[in-house]
PDB file of C-alpha atoms in Angstrom:
ATOM      1  CA  MET R 185      93.455  97.244 119.426  1.00 94.00           C
ATOM      2  CA  ILE R 186      96.671  98.500 117.844  1.00 98.00           C
ATOM      3  CA  LYS R 187      99.754  97.616 119.875  1.00 98.00           C
ATOM      4  CA  LEU R 188     102.509  98.191 117.313  1.00 98.00           C
ATOM      5  CA  CYS R 189     103.189 100.730 114.578  1.00 98.00           C
ATOM      6  CA  VAL R 190     105.818  99.784 111.991  1.00 98.00           C
ATOM      7  CA  PHE R 191     107.112 102.645 109.847  1.00 98.00           C
ATOM      8  CA  ASP R 192     108.976 102.733 106.585  1.00 98.00           C
ATOM      9  CA  LEU R 193     111.931 105.152 106.773  1.00 97.00           C
ATOM     10  CA  ASP R 194     112.646 107.079 103.541  1.00 95.00           C
ATOM     11  CA  GLY R 195     109.576 109.030 102.461  1.00 96.00           C
ATOM     12  CA  THR R 196     107.684 108.210 105.660  1.00 98.00           C
ATOM     13  CA  ILE R 197     109.799 109.251 108.648  1.00 98.00           C
ATOM     14  CA  ALA R 198     112.701 110.914 106.868  1.00 97.00           C
ATOM     15  CA  ASP R 199     112.664 113.273 103.898  1.00 96.00           C
ATOM     16  CA  THR R 200     115.737 111.881 102.151  1.00 94.00           C
ATOM     17  CA  ILE R 201     115.001 112.596  98.490  1.00 95.00           C
ATOM     18  CA  THR R 202     117.380 115.577  98.329  1.00 96.00           C
ATOM     19  CA  THR R 203     120.107 113.432  99.899  1.00 95.00           C
ATOM     20  CA  ILE R 204     119.535 110.576  97.467  1.00 95.00           C
ATOM     21  CA  ASP R 205     119.452 112.990  94.534  1.00 97.00           C
ATOM     22  CA  TYR R 206     122.737 114.556  95.665  1.00 98.00           C
ATOM     23  CA  TYR R 207     124.688 111.322  96.127  1.00 97.00           C
ATOM     24  CA  GLY R 208     123.064 109.605  93.156  1.00 98.00           C
ATOM     25  CA  ASN R 209     123.989 112.350  90.736  1.00 98.00           C
ATOM     26  CA  ASN R 210     127.476 112.701  92.221  1.00 98.00           C
ATOM     27  CA  ALA R 211     128.064 109.008  91.532  1.00 98.00           C
ATOM     28  CA  LEU R 212     126.752 109.293  87.971  1.00 98.00           C
ATOM     29  CA  ASN R 213     128.741 112.428  87.216  1.00 98.00           C
ATOM     30  CA  GLU R 214     131.939 110.859  88.569  1.00 97.00           C
ATOM     31  CA  TYR R 215     131.846 108.456  85.634  1.00 97.00           C
ATOM     32  CA  GLY R 216     130.746 110.918  82.979  1.00 96.00           C
ATOM     33  CA  LEU R 217     127.028 110.133  83.150  1.00 97.00           C
ATOM     34  CA  PRO R 218     124.295 112.804  83.197  1.00 97.00           C
ATOM     35  CA  SER R 219     122.300 113.831  86.253  1.00 98.00           C
ATOM     36  CA  ILE R 220     118.724 112.734  86.891  1.00 98.00           C
ATOM     37  CA  GLU R 221     116.082 115.257  87.981  1.00 97.00           C
ATOM     38  CA  ARG R 222     115.082 115.095  91.624  1.00 96.00           C
ATOM     39  CA  GLU R 223     111.418 114.253  91.014  1.00 94.00           C
ATOM     40  CA  LYS R 224     112.481 111.198  89.021  1.00 97.00           C
ATOM     41  CA  TYR R 225     114.355 109.845  92.050  1.00 97.00           C
ATOM     42  CA  LYS R 226     111.000 109.608  93.852  1.00 95.00           C
ATOM     43  CA  ILE R 227     110.094 106.865  91.372  1.00 94.00           C
ATOM     44  CA  LEU R 228     113.513 105.197  91.328  1.00 96.00           C
ATOM     45  CA  VAL R 229     113.865 104.724  95.096  1.00 93.00           C
ATOM     46  CA  GLY R 230     112.181 102.262  97.437  1.00 85.00           C
ATOM     47  CA  ASP R 231     113.763  98.863  96.819  1.00 87.00           C
ATOM     48  CA  GLY R 232     117.276  99.254  98.213  1.00 86.00           C
ATOM     49  CA  ALA R 233     120.534 100.744  96.978  1.00 90.00           C
ATOM     50  CA  VAL R 234     121.363  98.011  94.456  1.00 93.00           C
ATOM     51  CA  THR R 235     118.033  98.383  92.678  1.00 94.00           C
ATOM     52  CA  LEU R 236     118.268 102.181  92.882  1.00 96.00           C
ATOM     53  CA  VAL R 237     121.619 102.233  91.076  1.00 97.00           C
ATOM     54  CA  GLU R 238     120.346  99.739  88.492  1.00 96.00           C
ATOM     55  CA  ARG R 239     117.396 102.035  87.812  1.00 97.00           C
ATOM     56  CA  MET R 240     119.639 105.108  87.716  1.00 98.00           C
ATOM     57  CA  LEU R 241     121.832 103.565  85.038  1.00 97.00           C
ATOM     58  CA  LYS R 242     118.816 102.449  83.041  1.00 96.00           C
ATOM     59  CA  GLU R 243     117.378 105.959  83.292  1.00 97.00           C
ATOM     60  CA  VAL R 244     120.511 107.476  81.736  1.00 97.00           C
ATOM     61  CA  GLY R 245     120.747 104.742  79.092  1.00 96.00           C
ATOM     62  CA  CYS R 246     123.793 102.902  80.457  1.00 95.00           C
ATOM     63  CA  ASP R 247     123.939  99.086  80.468  1.00 90.00           C
ATOM     64  CA  ASP R 248     127.643  98.694  81.331  1.00 89.00           C
ATOM     65  CA  LYS R 249     127.797  96.064  84.112  1.00 87.00           C
ATOM     66  CA  GLU R 250     131.332  97.047  85.112  1.00 88.00           C
ATOM     67  CA  LEU R 251     130.223 100.652  85.474  1.00 95.00           C
ATOM     68  CA  PHE R 252     127.427  99.523  87.769  1.00 96.00           C
ATOM     69  CA  ASP R 253     129.971  98.288  90.319  1.00 95.00           C
ATOM     70  CA  LYS R 254     131.818 101.615  90.247  1.00 97.00           C
ATOM     71  CA  VAL R 255     128.702 103.803  90.485  1.00 97.00           C
ATOM     72  CA  TYR R 256     127.247 101.641  93.255  1.00 96.00           C
ATOM     73  CA  LYS R 257     130.487 101.760  95.267  1.00 96.00           C
ATOM     74  CA  LYS R 258     130.731 105.539  94.881  1.00 97.00           C
ATOM     75  CA  TYR R 259     127.085 106.056  95.869  1.00 97.00           C
ATOM     76  CA  VAL R 260     127.160 103.819  98.948  1.00 93.00           C
ATOM     77  CA  GLU R 261     130.528 104.997 100.259  1.00 95.00           C
ATOM     78  CA  ASP R 262     129.749 108.700  99.855  1.00 96.00           C
ATOM     79  CA  TYR R 263     126.285 108.316 101.368  1.00 93.00           C
ATOM     80  CA  ASP R 264     127.633 106.503 104.416  1.00 90.00           C
ATOM     81  CA  LYS R 265     130.317 109.145 105.025  1.00 93.00           C
ATOM     82  CA  ASP R 266     127.689 111.858 105.560  1.00 94.00           C
ATOM     83  CA  PHE R 267     124.361 110.053 105.683  1.00 91.00           C
ATOM     84  CA  MET R 268     122.462 112.938 107.298  1.00 94.00           C
ATOM     85  CA  TYR R 269     123.390 115.514 104.663  1.00 95.00           C
ATOM     86  CA  LEU R 270     120.172 117.342 103.643  1.00 95.00           C
ATOM     87  CA  THR R 271     118.017 114.769 105.503  1.00 95.00           C
ATOM     88  CA  GLU R 272     115.223 115.897 107.830  1.00 96.00           C
ATOM     89  CA  VAL R 273     112.392 114.263 109.732  1.00 97.00           C
ATOM     90  CA  TYR R 274     108.977 115.107 108.262  1.00 98.00           C
ATOM     91  CA  GLU R 275     106.950 117.688 110.142  1.00 97.00           C
ATOM     92  CA  GLY R 276     104.699 116.128 112.760  1.00 98.00           C
ATOM     93  CA  VAL R 277     106.310 112.677 112.773  1.00 98.00           C
ATOM     94  CA  THR R 278     108.284 113.097 116.009  1.00 98.00           C
ATOM     95  CA  GLU R 279     105.197 114.408 117.789  1.00 98.00           C
ATOM     96  CA  LEU R 280     103.135 111.519 116.426  1.00 98.00           C
ATOM     97  CA  ILE R 281     105.605 108.940 117.709  1.00 98.00           C
ATOM     98  CA  ASP R 282     105.666 110.597 121.140  1.00 98.00           C
ATOM     99  CA  ASP R 283     101.848 110.450 121.255  1.00 98.00           C
ATOM    100  CA  LEU R 284     101.845 106.786 120.213  1.00 98.00           C
ATOM    101  CA  ARG R 285     104.401 105.880 122.862  1.00 98.00           C
ATOM    102  CA  SER R 286     102.364 107.717 125.510  1.00 98.00           C
ATOM    103  CA  LYS R 287      99.522 105.329 124.665  1.00 97.00           C
ATOM    104  CA  GLY R 288     101.795 102.313 125.206  1.00 98.00           C
ATOM    105  CA  ILE R 289     102.119 101.543 121.485  1.00 98.00           C
ATOM    106  CA  LYS R 290     105.464 100.101 120.406  1.00 98.00           C
ATOM    107  CA  ILE R 291     107.363 101.711 117.516  1.00 98.00           C
ATOM    108  CA  ALA R 292     109.415  99.876 114.882  1.00 98.00           C
ATOM    109  CA  VAL R 293     111.041 100.741 111.564  1.00 98.00           C
ATOM    110  CA  PHE R 294     111.341  98.370 108.590  1.00 98.00           C
ATOM    111  CA  THR R 295     113.263  99.735 105.626  1.00 96.00           C
ATOM    112  CA  ASN R 296     115.155  98.638 102.534  1.00 93.00           C
ATOM    113  CA  LYS R 297     117.949 101.076 103.436  1.00 91.00           C
ATOM    114  CA  PRO R 298     121.090  99.211 104.590  1.00 89.00           C
ATOM    115  CA  GLU R 299     120.546  98.401 108.243  1.00 93.00           C
ATOM    116  CA  PHE R 300     123.838  99.914 109.449  1.00 90.00           C
ATOM    117  CA  THR R 301     122.826 103.259 107.893  1.00 90.00           C
ATOM    118  CA  ALA R 302     119.192 103.053 108.985  1.00 94.00           C
ATOM    119  CA  LEU R 303     120.186 102.545 112.616  1.00 96.00           C
ATOM    120  CA  LYS R 304     122.360 105.662 112.544  1.00 94.00           C
ATOM    121  CA  VAL R 305     119.678 107.774 110.839  1.00 95.00           C
ATOM    122  CA  ILE R 306     117.018 106.710 113.343  1.00 96.00           C
ATOM    123  CA  ASP R 307     119.326 107.381 116.286  1.00 97.00           C
ATOM    124  CA  ILE R 308     119.964 110.946 115.118  1.00 96.00           C
ATOM    125  CA  LEU R 309     116.399 111.769 114.058  1.00 97.00           C
ATOM    126  CA  LEU R 310     114.410 110.017 116.791  1.00 97.00           C
ATOM    127  CA  GLY R 311     116.828 108.945 119.515  1.00 96.00           C
ATOM    128  CA  ASP R 312     115.403 106.209 121.720  1.00 96.00           C
ATOM    129  CA  ARG R 313     111.833 106.633 120.479  1.00 98.00           C
ATOM    130  CA  VAL R 314     112.122 103.583 118.188  1.00 98.00           C
ATOM    131  CA  ASP R 315     111.995 100.210 119.933  1.00 98.00           C
ATOM    132  CA  LEU R 316     113.332  98.198 116.979  1.00 98.00           C
ATOM    133  CA  CYS R 317     114.796  99.052 113.563  1.00 98.00           C
ATOM    134  CA  MET R 318     115.312  96.501 110.791  1.00 97.00           C
ATOM    135  CA  GLY R 319     116.899  97.286 107.444  1.00 95.00           C
ATOM    136  CA  ASN R 320     118.459  95.543 104.499  1.00 90.00           C
ATOM    137  CA  ALA R 321     120.813  92.937 105.954  1.00 92.00           C
ATOM    138  CA  GLU R 322     122.373  89.683 104.835  1.00 92.00           C
ATOM    139  CA  GLY R 323     119.953  86.780 105.125  1.00 92.00           C
ATOM    140  CA  ARG R 324     116.845  88.974 105.292  1.00 93.00           C
ATOM    141  CA  PRO R 325     114.835  89.457 102.086  1.00 95.00           C
ATOM    142  CA  LYS R 326     114.045  93.002 101.040  1.00 94.00           C
ATOM    143  CA  LYS R 327     110.551  94.407 101.097  1.00 96.00           C
ATOM    144  CA  PRO R 328     107.973  93.710  99.762  1.00 97.00           C
ATOM    145  CA  ASP R 329     108.828  90.273 101.169  1.00 97.00           C
ATOM    146  CA  PRO R 330     107.167  90.446 104.618  1.00 97.00           C
ATOM    147  CA  THR R 331     109.691  88.175 106.370  1.00 97.00           C
ATOM    148  CA  GLY R 332     111.224  91.065 108.303  1.00 97.00           C
ATOM    149  CA  LEU R 333     107.783  92.362 109.233  1.00 98.00           C
ATOM    150  CA  PHE R 334     106.836  88.961 110.641  1.00 98.00           C
ATOM    151  CA  GLU R 335     110.093  89.007 112.646  1.00 97.00           C
ATOM    152  CA  ILE R 336     109.198  92.393 114.091  1.00 98.00           C
ATOM    153  CA  MET R 337     105.687  91.303 115.069  1.00 98.00           C
ATOM    154  CA  LYS R 338     107.032  88.125 116.641  1.00 98.00           C
ATOM    155  CA  ASN R 339     109.525  90.177 118.653  1.00 98.00           C
ATOM    156  CA  PHE R 340     106.667  92.171 120.202  1.00 98.00           C
ATOM    157  CA  GLY R 341     104.243  89.262 120.453  1.00 98.00           C
ATOM    158  CA  VAL R 342     101.559  90.902 118.323  1.00 98.00           C
ATOM    159  CA  SER R 343      99.391  89.716 115.455  1.00 98.00           C
ATOM    160  CA  GLY R 344      98.841  91.473 112.148  1.00 97.00           C
ATOM    161  CA  ASP R 345      95.461  92.673 113.368  1.00 97.00           C
ATOM    162  CA  GLU R 346      97.241  94.515 116.196  1.00 98.00           C
ATOM    163  CA  CYS R 347      99.742  96.216 113.883  1.00 98.00           C
ATOM    164  CA  LEU R 348      99.694  99.259 111.616  1.00 98.00           C
ATOM    165  CA  TYR R 349     102.223  99.234 108.781  1.00 98.00           C
ATOM    166  CA  ILE R 350     102.878 102.789 107.578  1.00 98.00           C
ATOM    167  CA  GLY R 351     104.638 103.713 104.321  1.00 98.00           C
ATOM    168  CA  ASP R 352     104.556 105.809 101.165  1.00 98.00           C
ATOM    169  CA  THR R 353     105.004 103.374  98.245  1.00 97.00           C
ATOM    170  CA  SER R 354     103.538 100.312  96.554  1.00 96.00           C
ATOM    171  CA  THR R 355     106.394  98.306  98.077  1.00 96.00           C
ATOM    172  CA  ASP R 356     105.191  99.311 101.535  1.00 98.00           C
ATOM    173  CA  MET R 357     101.560  98.441 100.874  1.00 98.00           C
ATOM    174  CA  LYS R 358     102.581  95.042  99.494  1.00 98.00           C
ATOM    175  CA  THR R 359     104.749  94.485 102.572  1.00 98.00           C
ATOM    176  CA  GLY R 360     102.030  95.404 105.038  1.00 98.00           C
ATOM    177  CA  ASN R 361      99.363  93.403 103.248  1.00 98.00           C
ATOM    178  CA  GLY R 362     101.734  90.451 102.968  1.00 98.00           C
ATOM    179  CA  GLY R 363     102.189  90.620 106.718  1.00 98.00           C
ATOM    180  CA  ARG R 364      98.388  90.725 107.155  1.00 98.00           C
ATOM    181  CA  CYS R 365      98.642  94.088 108.913  1.00 98.00           C
ATOM    182  CA  HIS R 366      96.493  97.183 108.637  1.00 98.00           C
ATOM    183  CA  THR R 367      98.163  99.365 106.020  1.00 98.00           C
ATOM    184  CA  VAL R 368      98.430 103.152 106.063  1.00 98.00           C
ATOM    185  CA  GLY R 369      99.652 104.985 102.958  1.00 98.00           C
ATOM    186  CA  VAL R 370     101.071 108.470 103.512  1.00 98.00           C
ATOM    187  CA  LEU R 371     100.859 111.277 100.956  1.00 98.00           C
ATOM    188  CA  TRP R 372     103.778 113.388 102.228  1.00 98.00           C
ATOM    189  CA  GLY R 373     106.325 110.924 100.830  1.00 96.00           C
ATOM    190  CA  PHE R 374     107.576 109.922  97.381  1.00 94.00           C
ATOM    191  CA  ARG R 375     104.464 108.519  95.651  1.00 95.00           C
ATOM    192  CA  ASP R 376     100.874 109.533  94.963  1.00 96.00           C
ATOM    193  CA  ARG R 377      97.390 108.476  96.030  1.00 97.00           C
ATOM    194  CA  ALA R 378      96.783 106.425  92.871  1.00 98.00           C
ATOM    195  CA  GLU R 379      99.743 104.140  93.596  1.00 97.00           C
ATOM    196  CA  LEU R 380      98.636 103.619  97.186  1.00 98.00           C
ATOM    197  CA  GLU R 381      95.037 102.883  96.161  1.00 98.00           C
ATOM    198  CA  GLU R 382      96.140 100.478  93.430  1.00 98.00           C
ATOM    199  CA  ASN R 383      98.139  98.551  96.003  1.00 98.00           C
ATOM    200  CA  ASN R 384      95.310  98.210  98.489  1.00 98.00           C
ATOM    201  CA  ALA R 385      96.185 100.723 101.187  1.00 98.00           C
ATOM    202  CA  GLU R 386      93.542 100.313 103.888  1.00 98.00           C
ATOM    203  CA  PHE R 387      93.920 103.958 104.903  1.00 98.00           C
ATOM    204  CA  ILE R 388      95.468 106.935 103.098  1.00 98.00           C
ATOM    205  CA  ILE R 389      96.440 110.032 105.076  1.00 98.00           C
ATOM    206  CA  GLU R 390      97.807 113.517 104.440  1.00 98.00           C
ATOM    207  CA  LYS R 391      99.138 114.356 107.925  1.00 98.00           C
ATOM    208  CA  PRO R 392     100.885 112.245 110.589  1.00 98.00           C
ATOM    209  CA  ASP R 393      98.366 112.937 113.351  1.00 97.00           C
ATOM    210  CA  GLU R 394      95.642 111.226 111.302  1.00 98.00           C
ATOM    211  CA  ILE R 395      97.192 107.947 112.466  1.00 98.00           C
ATOM    212  CA  LEU R 396      95.953 108.718 115.969  1.00 98.00           C
ATOM    213  CA  GLU R 397      92.420 109.114 114.618  1.00 97.00           C
ATOM    214  CA  ILE R 398      92.667 105.751 112.852  1.00 97.00           C
ATOM    215  CA  ILE R 399      93.816 104.030 116.041  1.00 97.00           C
ATOM    216  CA  GLU R 400      91.040 105.641 118.082  1.00 96.00           C
ATOM    217  CA  LYS R 401      88.396 104.478 115.605  1.00 94.00           C
ATOM    218  CA  MET R 402      89.791 100.949 115.565  1.00 92.00           C
ATOM    219  CA  ALA R 403      89.721 100.796 119.346  1.00 85.00           C
TER     220      ALA R 403
END
C-alpha cells in the first residue's frame, strides 16, 4: 500500500522552463554572452543551479571560471527576487494532490532547487497541501543521491515499498530507484519517454490522474 508520494518540483509540479530560460539568458546577456534556446534548457536543467550555469557556459562556448561566478550570482539573485515570474503549476497536479490527501497519503517534495526558493514556490502554488519539502541545502547531497529521499521516508515512517517517487528526468529515476521506491516518470515535464525508460522508470504516465490508477492497482 502506498502511504507517501514524493514529487520532484521543476518539470513535475511546476512548469518553470520559461522562468529558467528568462533568468538564464538574462544572466548570459549581462556579460555579453549569447542566449540559449528554450528547448535546450530542458536538457540543461535538473541538477541544481551551479550545474545549470556550468552547462549554460559550456553550451555557449565559455570556459572563463571568473565569469562563472558572475553569471551564477546574477542568475540566482535575479531568480530569487521574482521566483514566480512565468511559473505555473501543471494542469491536474493540484487536483491530484487533493485526491491523494483525501486517501490519507502524505505528500512531499524533493528537489535540487535551492531549498529556500523551493519552500516559497510550494507555498504559493500548493499552500499547505505539501507535508514536507526538501531542496538543495548545505550538508545534503543533491539528487540523484537518495540521502534526502531516505530522510523524507524516515520522517513519515514508511519504507520504499510504500512510497512513490515521481519525476520527469533521469536524475529523478536514479533517485527513486536509489531509495528503493516505486518510480513514476512523467511525460509532461522536461524529458522524453526514452530517457525515463533507459533509467528504469517503473511506470511512465502522460497525465497526473494516472497516479491514482497506479496506486489503486498496487493496493
